[in-house]
Amino acid sequence: MSIRVTDRGPESPIKLMVVIGSVRPGRIGLSVALWVHEHITDRGGFEIDFVDLAELNLPMVDEYRLPKTQQYARRHTAAWSARVAQADAFLFVSPEINSSFSPALKNALDFLFHEWGRKPVGLVSYGGRGGGALGTAALRPVLSELQLIAVSTPVDIPQASTQVEDGFFLPEEQQNVRLDALLDELGALAPALRSVRESALVAG
Ligand SMILES: Cc1cc2nc3c(=O)[nH]c(=O)nc-3n(C[C@H](O)[C@H](O)[C@H](O)COP(=O)(O)O)c2cc1C
């Protein structure tokens, strides 16, 4: 599934890529991500590119050269590169898996390098008893390596399946508050980092 929503505010909207990390049949990740999507759409100010990794269906990294070279042999890599390059900010919705984060998300991250750099990212991590915090913690060094700037307010959701009814994720008030705080940070950082990237381009 691919949904593009344009919700233009008074200023140029921030192009926010929302990525669903789970590709598992029966996943609750889609319900959690749809809550995130609806929340952002109601709030406005972001142009959303909704990426379902199950639909994107990237193979395991199959490039000959390192991502830093940006010499892509595969059409799927070039398409993924173009899509990620146009984003100003990211929001990853990932399950906690064995005290880490979604392996499909790790693979999608590993395909590219420069396309991620100097852009802010917010994290929504959910799980069972672990509650998502270890998934977030495992993701942070990967983000750092890719020069993605993680916002300070993650949304961690323990026992997330207990909040899903008829395919809908039913957020607690505190989760809406934290998601708003995360989006506030993304909204503040994205334009600033866009300027930083543009200055770097001018400086050559
Ligand atoms: C292989 C596997 C390992 C898991 N490891 C953890 C874990 O370490 N901590 C945790 O809180 N939940 C863990 N869980 C629970 C998942 O986070 C939970 O089932 C979640 O709903 C999976 O996301 P999905 O339904 O969107 O695929 C694990 C689930 C699986 C299938």
PDB file of N, CA, C and O and ligand atoms in Angstrom, residues 20-32 93-100 125-135 157-161, ligand 1:
ATOM      1  N   ILE A  20       6.692   1.596   7.751  1.00  0.00           N
ATOM      2  CA  ILE A  20       6.231   0.464   8.578  1.00  0.00           C
ATOM      3  C   ILE A  20       7.311  -0.603   8.540  1.00  0.00           C
ATOM      4  O   ILE A  20       7.600  -1.174   7.476  1.00  0.00           O
ATOM      5  N   GLY A  21       7.900  -0.886   9.692  1.00  0.00           N
ATOM      6  CA  GLY A  21       9.035  -1.809   9.751  1.00  0.00           C
ATOM      7  C   GLY A  21       8.663  -3.272   9.648  1.00  0.00           C
ATOM      8  O   GLY A  21       9.447  -4.075   9.141  1.00  0.00           O
ATOM      9  N   SER A  22       7.474  -3.643  10.121  1.00  0.00           N
ATOM     10  CA  SER A  22       7.116  -5.065  10.118  1.00  0.00           C
ATOM     11  C   SER A  22       6.562  -5.469   8.765  1.00  0.00           C
ATOM     12  O   SER A  22       5.750  -4.764   8.170  1.00  0.00           O
ATOM     13  N   VAL A  23       7.002  -6.635   8.285  1.00  0.00           N
ATOM     14  CA  VAL A  23       6.501  -7.165   7.011  1.00  0.00           C
ATOM     15  C   VAL A  23       5.756  -8.484   7.245  1.00  0.00           C
ATOM     16  O   VAL A  23       5.402  -9.184   6.302  1.00  0.00           O
ATOM     17  N   ARG A  24       5.493  -8.800   8.502  1.00  0.00           N
ATOM     18  CA  ARG A  24       4.916 -10.092   8.890  1.00  0.00           C
ATOM     19  C   ARG A  24       3.423 -10.167   8.555  1.00  0.00           C
ATOM     20  O   ARG A  24       2.685  -9.202   8.805  1.00  0.00           O
ATOM     21  N   PRO A  25       2.965 -11.321   8.000  1.00  0.00           N
ATOM     22  CA  PRO A  25       1.514 -11.460   7.827  1.00  0.00           C
ATOM     23  C   PRO A  25       0.840 -11.382   9.202  1.00  0.00           C
ATOM     24  O   PRO A  25       1.367 -11.932  10.176  1.00  0.00           O
ATOM     25  N   GLY A  26      -0.255 -10.674   9.312  1.00  0.00           N
ATOM     26  CA  GLY A  26      -0.949 -10.556  10.592  1.00  0.00           C
ATOM     27  C   GLY A  26      -0.352  -9.524  11.513  1.00  0.00           C
ATOM     28  O   GLY A  26      -0.752  -9.398  12.671  1.00  0.00           O
ATOM     29  N   ARG A  27       0.589  -8.770  11.031  1.00  0.00           N
ATOM     30  CA  ARG A  27       1.274  -7.747  11.851  1.00  0.00           C
ATOM     31  C   ARG A  27       0.299  -6.714  12.411  1.00  0.00           C
ATOM     32  O   ARG A  27      -0.703  -6.375  11.757  1.00  0.00           O
ATOM     33  N   ILE A  28       0.647  -6.201  13.593  1.00  0.00           N
ATOM     34  CA  ILE A  28      -0.134  -5.071  14.112  1.00  0.00           C
ATOM     35  C   ILE A  28       0.519  -3.757  13.699  1.00  0.00           C
ATOM     36  O   ILE A  28      -0.037  -2.689  13.912  1.00  0.00           O
ATOM     37  N   GLY A  29       1.699  -3.855  13.094  1.00  0.00           N
ATOM     38  CA  GLY A  29       2.428  -2.653  12.671  1.00  0.00           C
ATOM     39  C   GLY A  29       1.607  -1.755  11.764  1.00  0.00           C
ATOM     40  O   GLY A  29       1.701  -0.530  11.835  1.00  0.00           O
ATOM     41  N   LEU A  30       0.791  -2.381  10.909  1.00  0.00           N
ATOM     42  CA  LEU A  30      -0.025  -1.581   9.993  1.00  0.00           C
ATOM     43  C   LEU A  30      -1.037  -0.751  10.786  1.00  0.00           C
ATOM     44  O   LEU A  30      -1.245   0.429  10.498  1.00  0.00           O
ATOM     45  N   SER A  31      -1.643  -1.354  11.826  1.00  0.00           N
ATOM     46  CA  SER A  31      -2.623  -0.621  12.657  1.00  0.00           C
ATOM     47  C   SER A  31      -1.941   0.535  13.380  1.00  0.00           C
ATOM     48  O   SER A  31      -2.486   1.646  13.457  1.00  0.00           O
ATOM     49  N   VAL A  32      -0.754   0.275  13.927  1.00  0.00           N
ATOM     50  CA  VAL A  32      -0.028   1.333  14.647  1.00  0.00           C
ATOM     51  C   VAL A  32       0.331   2.456  13.667  1.00  0.00           C
ATOM     52  O   VAL A  32       0.147   3.643  13.956  1.00  0.00           O
ATOM     53  N   VAL A  93       8.165   3.196  12.280  1.00  0.00           N
ATOM     54  CA  VAL A  93       7.252   2.459  13.163  1.00  0.00           C
ATOM     55  C   VAL A  93       7.742   1.017  13.170  1.00  0.00           C
ATOM     56  O   VAL A  93       7.596   0.304  12.163  1.00  0.00           O
ATOM     57  N   SER A  94       8.361   0.609  14.268  1.00  0.00           N
ATOM     58  CA  SER A  94       9.029  -0.697  14.263  1.00  0.00           C
ATOM     59  C   SER A  94       8.670  -1.520  15.497  1.00  0.00           C
ATOM     60  O   SER A  94       8.589  -0.990  16.605  1.00  0.00           O
ATOM     61  N   PRO A  95       8.501  -2.831  15.324  1.00  0.00           N
ATOM     62  CA  PRO A  95       8.348  -3.697  16.497  1.00  0.00           C
ATOM     63  C   PRO A  95       9.696  -3.947  17.156  1.00  0.00           C
ATOM     64  O   PRO A  95      10.742  -3.843  16.502  1.00  0.00           O
ATOM     65  N   GLU A  96       9.643  -4.258  18.457  1.00  0.00           N
ATOM     66  CA  GLU A  96      10.851  -4.769  19.127  1.00  0.00           C
ATOM     67  C   GLU A  96      10.916  -6.262  18.838  1.00  0.00           C
ATOM     68  O   GLU A  96       9.952  -6.995  19.072  1.00  0.00           O
ATOM     69  N   ILE A  97      12.046  -6.690  18.299  1.00  0.00           N
ATOM     70  CA  ILE A  97      12.243  -8.104  17.949  1.00  0.00           C
ATOM     71  C   ILE A  97      13.558  -8.565  18.565  1.00  0.00           C
ATOM     72  O   ILE A  97      14.624  -8.033  18.231  1.00  0.00           O
ATOM     73  N   ASN A  98      13.461  -9.546  19.466  1.00  0.00           N
ATOM     74  CA  ASN A  98      14.647 -10.065  20.149  1.00  0.00           C
ATOM     75  C   ASN A  98      15.553  -8.922  20.632  1.00  0.00           C
ATOM     76  O   ASN A  98      16.747  -8.874  20.323  1.00  0.00           O
ATOM     77  N   SER A  99      14.946  -8.028  21.363  1.00  0.00           N
ATOM     78  CA  SER A  99      15.651  -6.896  21.981  1.00  0.00           C
ATOM     79  C   SER A  99      16.309  -5.971  20.962  1.00  0.00           C
ATOM     80  O   SER A  99      17.234  -5.233  21.287  1.00  0.00           O
ATOM     81  N   SER A 100      15.842  -6.030  19.723  1.00  0.00           N
ATOM     82  CA  SER A 100      16.356  -5.132  18.699  1.00  0.00           C
ATOM     83  C   SER A 100      15.166  -4.592  17.901  1.00  0.00           C
ATOM     84  O   SER A 100      14.034  -4.600  18.402  1.00  0.00           O
ATOM     85  N   SER A 125       8.131   2.699  18.605  1.00  0.00           N
ATOM     86  CA  SER A 125       8.561   1.321  18.783  1.00  0.00           C
ATOM     87  C   SER A 125       7.572   0.613  19.704  1.00  0.00           C
ATOM     88  O   SER A 125       7.232   1.114  20.764  1.00  0.00           O
ATOM     89  N   TYR A 126       7.110  -0.544  19.262  1.00  0.00           N
ATOM     90  CA  TYR A 126       6.115  -1.274  20.057  1.00  0.00           C
ATOM     91  C   TYR A 126       6.586  -2.710  20.217  1.00  0.00           C
ATOM     92  O   TYR A 126       7.445  -3.186  19.472  1.00  0.00           O
ATOM     93  N   GLY A 127       6.018  -3.384  21.208  1.00  0.00           N
ATOM     94  CA  GLY A 127       6.451  -4.758  21.421  1.00  0.00           C
ATOM     95  C   GLY A 127       5.532  -5.499  22.347  1.00  0.00           C
ATOM     96  O   GLY A 127       4.384  -5.109  22.563  1.00  0.00           O
ATOM     97  N   GLY A 128       6.078  -6.569  22.885  1.00  0.00           N
ATOM     98  CA  GLY A 128       5.368  -7.362  23.870  1.00  0.00           C
ATOM     99  C   GLY A 128       5.752  -6.836  25.244  1.00  0.00           C
ATOM    100  O   GLY A 128       5.609  -5.639  25.524  1.00  0.00           O
ATOM    101  N   ARG A 129       6.309  -7.730  26.061  1.00  0.00           N
ATOM    102  CA  ARG A 129       6.664  -7.321  27.422  1.00  0.00           C
ATOM    103  C   ARG A 129       7.765  -6.272  27.436  1.00  0.00           C
ATOM    104  O   ARG A 129       7.831  -5.414  28.281  1.00  0.00           O
ATOM    105  N   GLY A 130       8.677  -6.370  26.412  1.00  0.00           N
ATOM    106  CA  GLY A 130       9.809  -5.430  26.368  1.00  0.00           C
ATOM    107  C   GLY A 130       9.368  -4.000  26.129  1.00  0.00           C
ATOM    108  O   GLY A 130      10.039  -3.066  26.535  1.00  0.00           O
ATOM    109  N   GLY A 131       8.271  -3.837  25.430  1.00  0.00           N
ATOM    110  CA  GLY A 131       7.676  -2.512  25.315  1.00  0.00           C
ATOM    111  C   GLY A 131       8.277  -1.600  24.273  1.00  0.00           C
ATOM    112  O   GLY A 131       7.840  -0.478  24.117  1.00  0.00           O
ATOM    113  N   GLY A 132       9.288  -2.049  23.545  1.00  0.00           N
ATOM    114  CA  GLY A 132       9.797  -1.233  22.454  1.00  0.00           C
ATOM    115  C   GLY A 132      11.067  -0.467  22.770  1.00  0.00           C
ATOM    116  O   GLY A 132      11.780  -0.068  21.855  1.00  0.00           O
ATOM    117  N   ALA A 133      11.358  -0.246  24.055  1.00  0.00           N
ATOM    118  CA  ALA A 133      12.510   0.600  24.402  1.00  0.00           C
ATOM    119  C   ALA A 133      13.833  -0.006  23.926  1.00  0.00           C
ATOM    120  O   ALA A 133      14.735   0.714  23.487  1.00  0.00           O
ATOM    121  N   LEU A 134      13.941  -1.337  23.986  1.00  0.00           N
ATOM    122  CA  LEU A 134      15.196  -1.953  23.535  1.00  0.00           C
ATOM    123  C   LEU A 134      15.328  -1.866  22.012  1.00  0.00           C
ATOM    124  O   LEU A 134      16.439  -1.768  21.483  1.00  0.00           O
ATOM    125  N   GLY A 135      14.190  -1.900  21.316  1.00  0.00           N
ATOM    126  CA  GLY A 135      14.212  -1.706  19.869  1.00  0.00           C
ATOM    127  C   GLY A 135      14.739  -0.324  19.522  1.00  0.00           C
ATOM    128  O   GLY A 135      15.597  -0.163  18.643  1.00  0.00           O
ATOM    129  N   ILE A 157       5.594   1.595  22.954  1.00  0.00           N
ATOM    130  CA  ILE A 157       4.258   1.058  23.253  1.00  0.00           C
ATOM    131  C   ILE A 157       4.380  -0.397  23.722  1.00  0.00           C
ATOM    132  O   ILE A 157       4.559  -1.309  22.901  1.00  0.00           O
ATOM    133  N   PRO A 158       4.322  -0.621  25.036  1.00  0.00           N
ATOM    134  CA  PRO A 158       4.383  -2.002  25.535  1.00  0.00           C
ATOM    135  C   PRO A 158       3.057  -2.730  25.283  1.00  0.00           C
ATOM    136  O   PRO A 158       1.999  -2.097  25.257  1.00  0.00           O
ATOM    137  N   GLN A 159       3.143  -4.034  25.101  1.00  0.00           N
ATOM    138  CA  GLN A 159       1.945  -4.875  24.917  1.00  0.00           C
ATOM    139  C   GLN A 159       0.990  -4.250  23.912  1.00  0.00           C
ATOM    140  O   GLN A 159      -0.230  -4.136  24.157  1.00  0.00           O
ATOM    141  N   ALA A 160       1.535  -3.832  22.772  1.00  0.00           N
ATOM    142  CA  ALA A 160       0.744  -3.049  21.816  1.00  0.00           C
ATOM    143  C   ALA A 160      -0.473  -3.818  21.300  1.00  0.00           C
ATOM    144  O   ALA A 160      -1.502  -3.211  20.994  1.00  0.00           O
ATOM    145  N   SER A 161      -0.370  -5.143  21.254  1.00  0.00           N
ATOM    146  CA  SER A 161      -1.491  -5.917  20.676  1.00  0.00           C
ATOM    147  C   SER A 161      -2.760  -5.755  21.512  1.00  0.00           C
ATOM    148  O   SER A 161      -3.865  -5.898  20.987  1.00  0.00           O
TER     149      SER A 161
HETATM  150  C1  LIG B   1      10.726 -13.387  16.783  1.00  0.00           C
HETATM  151  C2  LIG B   1      10.089 -12.420  17.733  1.00  0.00           C
HETATM  152  C3  LIG B   1      10.841 -11.831  18.730  1.00  0.00           C
HETATM  153  C4  LIG B   1      10.270 -10.899  19.595  1.00  0.00           C
HETATM  154  N1  LIG B   1      11.039 -10.304  20.543  1.00  0.00           N
HETATM  155  C5  LIG B   1      10.488  -9.362  21.340  1.00  0.00           C
HETATM  156  C6  LIG B   1      11.302  -8.670  22.281  1.00  0.00           C
HETATM  157  O1  LIG B   1      12.489  -8.874  22.408  1.00  0.00           O
HETATM  158  N2  LIG B   1      10.699  -7.750  23.075  1.00  0.00           N
HETATM  159  C7  LIG B   1       9.367  -7.449  22.968  1.00  0.00           C
HETATM  160  O2  LIG B   1       8.890  -6.571  23.683  1.00  0.00           O
HETATM  161  N3  LIG B   1       8.575  -8.086  22.078  1.00  0.00           N
HETATM  162  C8  LIG B   1       9.104  -9.023  21.267  1.00  0.00           C
HETATM  163  N4  LIG B   1       8.335  -9.666  20.359  1.00  0.00           N
HETATM  164  C9  LIG B   1       6.913  -9.303  20.268  1.00  0.00           C
HETATM  165  C10 LIG B   1       6.679  -8.361  19.087  1.00  0.00           C
HETATM  166  O3  LIG B   1       7.250  -7.099  19.310  1.00  0.00           O
HETATM  167  C11 LIG B   1       5.185  -8.225  18.871  1.00  0.00           C
HETATM  168  O4  LIG B   1       4.673  -9.498  18.543  1.00  0.00           O
HETATM  169  C12 LIG B   1       4.839  -7.258  17.778  1.00  0.00           C
HETATM  170  O5  LIG B   1       3.439  -7.207  17.668  1.00  0.00           O
HETATM  171  C13 LIG B   1       5.435  -7.658  16.432  1.00  0.00           C
HETATM  172  O6  LIG B   1       5.109  -6.656  15.485  1.00  0.00           O
HETATM  173  P1  LIG B   1       4.117  -6.954  14.268  1.00  0.00           P
HETATM  174  O7  LIG B   1       2.862  -7.572  14.837  1.00  0.00           O
HETATM  175  O8  LIG B   1       3.834  -5.598  13.662  1.00  0.00           O
HETATM  176  O9  LIG B   1       4.849  -7.860  13.334  1.00  0.00           O
HETATM  177  C14 LIG B   1       8.877 -10.589  19.479  1.00  0.00           C
HETATM  178  C15 LIG B   1       8.129 -11.198  18.468  1.00  0.00           C
HETATM  179  C16 LIG B   1       8.723 -12.097  17.603  1.00  0.00           C
HETATM  180  C17 LIG B   1       7.879 -12.721  16.497  1.00  0.00           C
END
